Amino acid sequence: FSYTTNGGVSWATYMQINTSVSGHYSQGVDICVGPTGQINVVWACPTSSSPFTEDFAGFASSTNGGTSWNVLNNAYDMNGIR
């Protein structure tokens, strides 16, 4: 995660939000800003071996502009999203 406050002229230092769970990797992300300004992100966690099915989704939120994050690596279980 990184952000800019000057229209993209410069960016904050890159910060990794989550650490992948063993046997999985993190893929894709959707980002939205909630009504009170919190930043929410969600990503898929496929298995790292064939058939690479998405096993669960991760979720994180920040209430301080992305300085720190509350992370749920396994927010909910699923069996693929494609």
PDB file of C-alpha atoms in Angstrom:
ATOM      1  CA  PHE A   1       0.000   0.000   0.000  1.00  0.00           C
ATOM      2  CA  SER A   2       1.141   3.516  -0.759  1.00  0.00           C
ATOM      3  CA  TYR A   3      -0.579   6.870  -1.050  1.00  0.00           C
ATOM      4  CA  THR A   4      -0.042  10.364  -2.366  1.00  0.00           C
ATOM      5  CA  THR A   5      -1.190  13.702  -1.009  1.00  0.00           C
ATOM      6  CA  ASN A   6       0.029  15.856  -3.895  1.00  0.00           C
ATOM      7  CA  GLY A   7      -1.618  14.426  -7.000  1.00  0.00           C
ATOM      8  CA  GLY A   8       1.039  11.767  -7.610  1.00  0.00           C
ATOM      9  CA  VAL A   9       4.132  13.978  -7.567  1.00  0.00           C
ATOM     10  CA  SER A  10       5.520  11.901  -4.698  1.00  0.00           C
ATOM     11  CA  TRP A  11       4.343   8.799  -2.834  1.00  0.00           C
ATOM     12  CA  ALA A  12       4.590   7.521   0.737  1.00  0.00           C
ATOM     13  CA  THR A  13       6.923   4.597   1.387  1.00  0.00           C
ATOM     14  CA  TYR A  14       5.389   1.289   0.288  1.00  0.00           C
ATOM     15  CA  MET A  15       3.845  -0.763   3.138  1.00  0.00           C
ATOM     16  CA  GLN A  16       2.848  -4.423   2.943  1.00  0.00           C
ATOM     17  CA  ILE A  17      -0.617  -4.875   4.470  1.00  0.00           C
ATOM     18  CA  ASN A  18      -0.718  -8.633   5.003  1.00  0.00           C
ATOM     19  CA  THR A  19       1.516 -11.687   5.109  1.00  0.00           C
ATOM     20  CA  SER A  20       0.277 -14.674   3.115  1.00  0.00           C
ATOM     21  CA  VAL A  21      -0.884 -17.702   5.068  1.00  0.00           C
ATOM     22  CA  SER A  22       1.238 -20.845   4.632  1.00  0.00           C
ATOM     23  CA  GLY A  23       0.251 -22.795   1.509  1.00  0.00           C
ATOM     24  CA  HIS A  24      -1.495 -19.756  -0.017  1.00  0.00           C
ATOM     25  CA  TYR A  25      -0.690 -16.483  -1.711  1.00  0.00           C
ATOM     26  CA  SER A  26      -2.544 -13.173  -1.879  1.00  0.00           C
ATOM     27  CA  GLN A  27      -3.988 -12.133  -5.224  1.00  0.00           C
ATOM     28  CA  GLY A  28      -5.853  -9.078  -6.446  1.00  0.00           C
ATOM     29  CA  VAL A  29      -7.274  -6.333  -4.306  1.00  0.00           C
ATOM     30  CA  ASP A  30     -10.303  -4.105  -4.143  1.00  0.00           C
ATOM     31  CA  ILE A  31      -9.996  -0.837  -2.238  1.00  0.00           C
ATOM     32  CA  CYS A  32     -12.758   1.461  -1.038  1.00  0.00           C
ATOM     33  CA  VAL A  33     -13.098   4.353   1.367  1.00  0.00           C
ATOM     34  CA  GLY A  34     -15.963   4.075   3.845  1.00  0.00           C
ATOM     35  CA  PRO A  35     -18.360   6.822   4.912  1.00  0.00           C
ATOM     36  CA  THR A  36     -16.200   7.848   7.883  1.00  0.00           C
ATOM     37  CA  GLY A  37     -12.960   7.849   5.875  1.00  0.00           C
ATOM     38  CA  GLN A  38     -11.713   4.382   6.790  1.00  0.00           C
ATOM     39  CA  ILE A  39      -9.818   2.551   4.038  1.00  0.00           C
ATOM     40  CA  ASN A  40     -10.985  -1.040   3.368  1.00  0.00           C
ATOM     41  CA  VAL A  41      -9.180  -3.614   1.238  1.00  0.00           C
ATOM     42  CA  VAL A  42     -10.084  -7.194   0.334  1.00  0.00           C
ATOM     43  CA  TRP A  43      -8.088  -9.855  -1.562  1.00  0.00           C
ATOM     44  CA  ALA A  44      -8.357 -13.513  -2.563  1.00  0.00           C
ATOM     45  CA  CYS A  45      -6.121 -16.232  -1.075  1.00  0.00           C
ATOM     46  CA  PRO A  46      -5.697 -19.124  -3.531  1.00  0.00           C
ATOM     47  CA  THR A  47      -3.833 -22.301  -2.656  1.00  0.00           C
ATOM     48  CA  SER A  48      -0.234 -22.225  -3.862  1.00  0.00           C
ATOM     49  CA  SER A  49      -0.532 -25.611  -5.601  1.00  0.00           C
ATOM     50  CA  SER A  50      -2.769 -26.907  -8.372  1.00  0.00           C
ATOM     51  CA  PRO A  51      -5.641 -26.288  -8.915  1.00  0.00           C
ATOM     52  CA  PHE A  52      -4.906 -22.864  -7.281  1.00  0.00           C
ATOM     53  CA  THR A  53      -8.508 -22.474  -6.084  1.00  0.00           C
ATOM     54  CA  GLU A  54      -9.349 -19.430  -3.989  1.00  0.00           C
ATOM     55  CA  ASP A  55      -9.721 -20.873  -0.479  1.00  0.00           C
ATOM     56  CA  PHE A  56     -10.656 -17.749   1.474  1.00  0.00           C
ATOM     57  CA  ALA A  57     -10.657 -13.953   1.321  1.00  0.00           C
ATOM     58  CA  GLY A  58      -8.607 -11.540   3.391  1.00  0.00           C
ATOM     59  CA  PHE A  59      -9.780  -8.154   4.647  1.00  0.00           C
ATOM     60  CA  ALA A  60      -8.006  -5.166   6.196  1.00  0.00           C
ATOM     61  CA  SER A  61      -9.075  -1.722   7.310  1.00  0.00           C
ATOM     62  CA  SER A  62      -7.281   1.433   8.362  1.00  0.00           C
ATOM     63  CA  THR A  63      -8.763   4.346  10.281  1.00  0.00           C
ATOM     64  CA  ASN A  64      -5.613   6.490  10.136  1.00  0.00           C
ATOM     65  CA  GLY A  65      -5.003   6.970   6.426  1.00  0.00           C
ATOM     66  CA  GLY A  66      -3.073   3.715   5.947  1.00  0.00           C
ATOM     67  CA  THR A  67      -0.459   4.250   8.665  1.00  0.00           C
ATOM     68  CA  SER A  68      -1.555   1.023  10.392  1.00  0.00           C
ATOM     69  CA  TRP A  69      -3.964  -1.776   9.505  1.00  0.00           C
ATOM     70  CA  ASN A  70      -6.331  -4.216  11.218  1.00  0.00           C
ATOM     71  CA  VAL A  71      -5.890  -7.414   9.185  1.00  0.00           C
ATOM     72  CA  LEU A  72      -8.006 -10.576   8.951  1.00  0.00           C
ATOM     73  CA  ASN A  73      -6.075 -12.950   6.702  1.00  0.00           C
ATOM     74  CA  ASN A  74      -9.070 -15.320   6.602  1.00  0.00           C
ATOM     75  CA  ALA A  75     -12.147 -13.084   6.724  1.00  0.00           C
ATOM     76  CA  TYR A  76     -14.382 -15.749   5.159  1.00  0.00           C
ATOM     77  CA  ASP A  77     -14.044 -19.137   3.492  1.00  0.00           C
ATOM     78  CA  MET A  78     -14.903 -19.754  -0.159  1.00  0.00           C
ATOM     79  CA  ASN A  79     -14.354 -22.292  -2.895  1.00  0.00           C
ATOM     80  CA  GLY A  80     -13.161 -20.273  -5.876  1.00  0.00           C
ATOM     81  CA  ILE A  81     -14.352 -16.957  -7.321  1.00  0.00           C
ATOM     82  CA  ARG A  82     -13.662 -17.354 -11.044  1.00  0.00           C
TER      83      ARG A  82
END
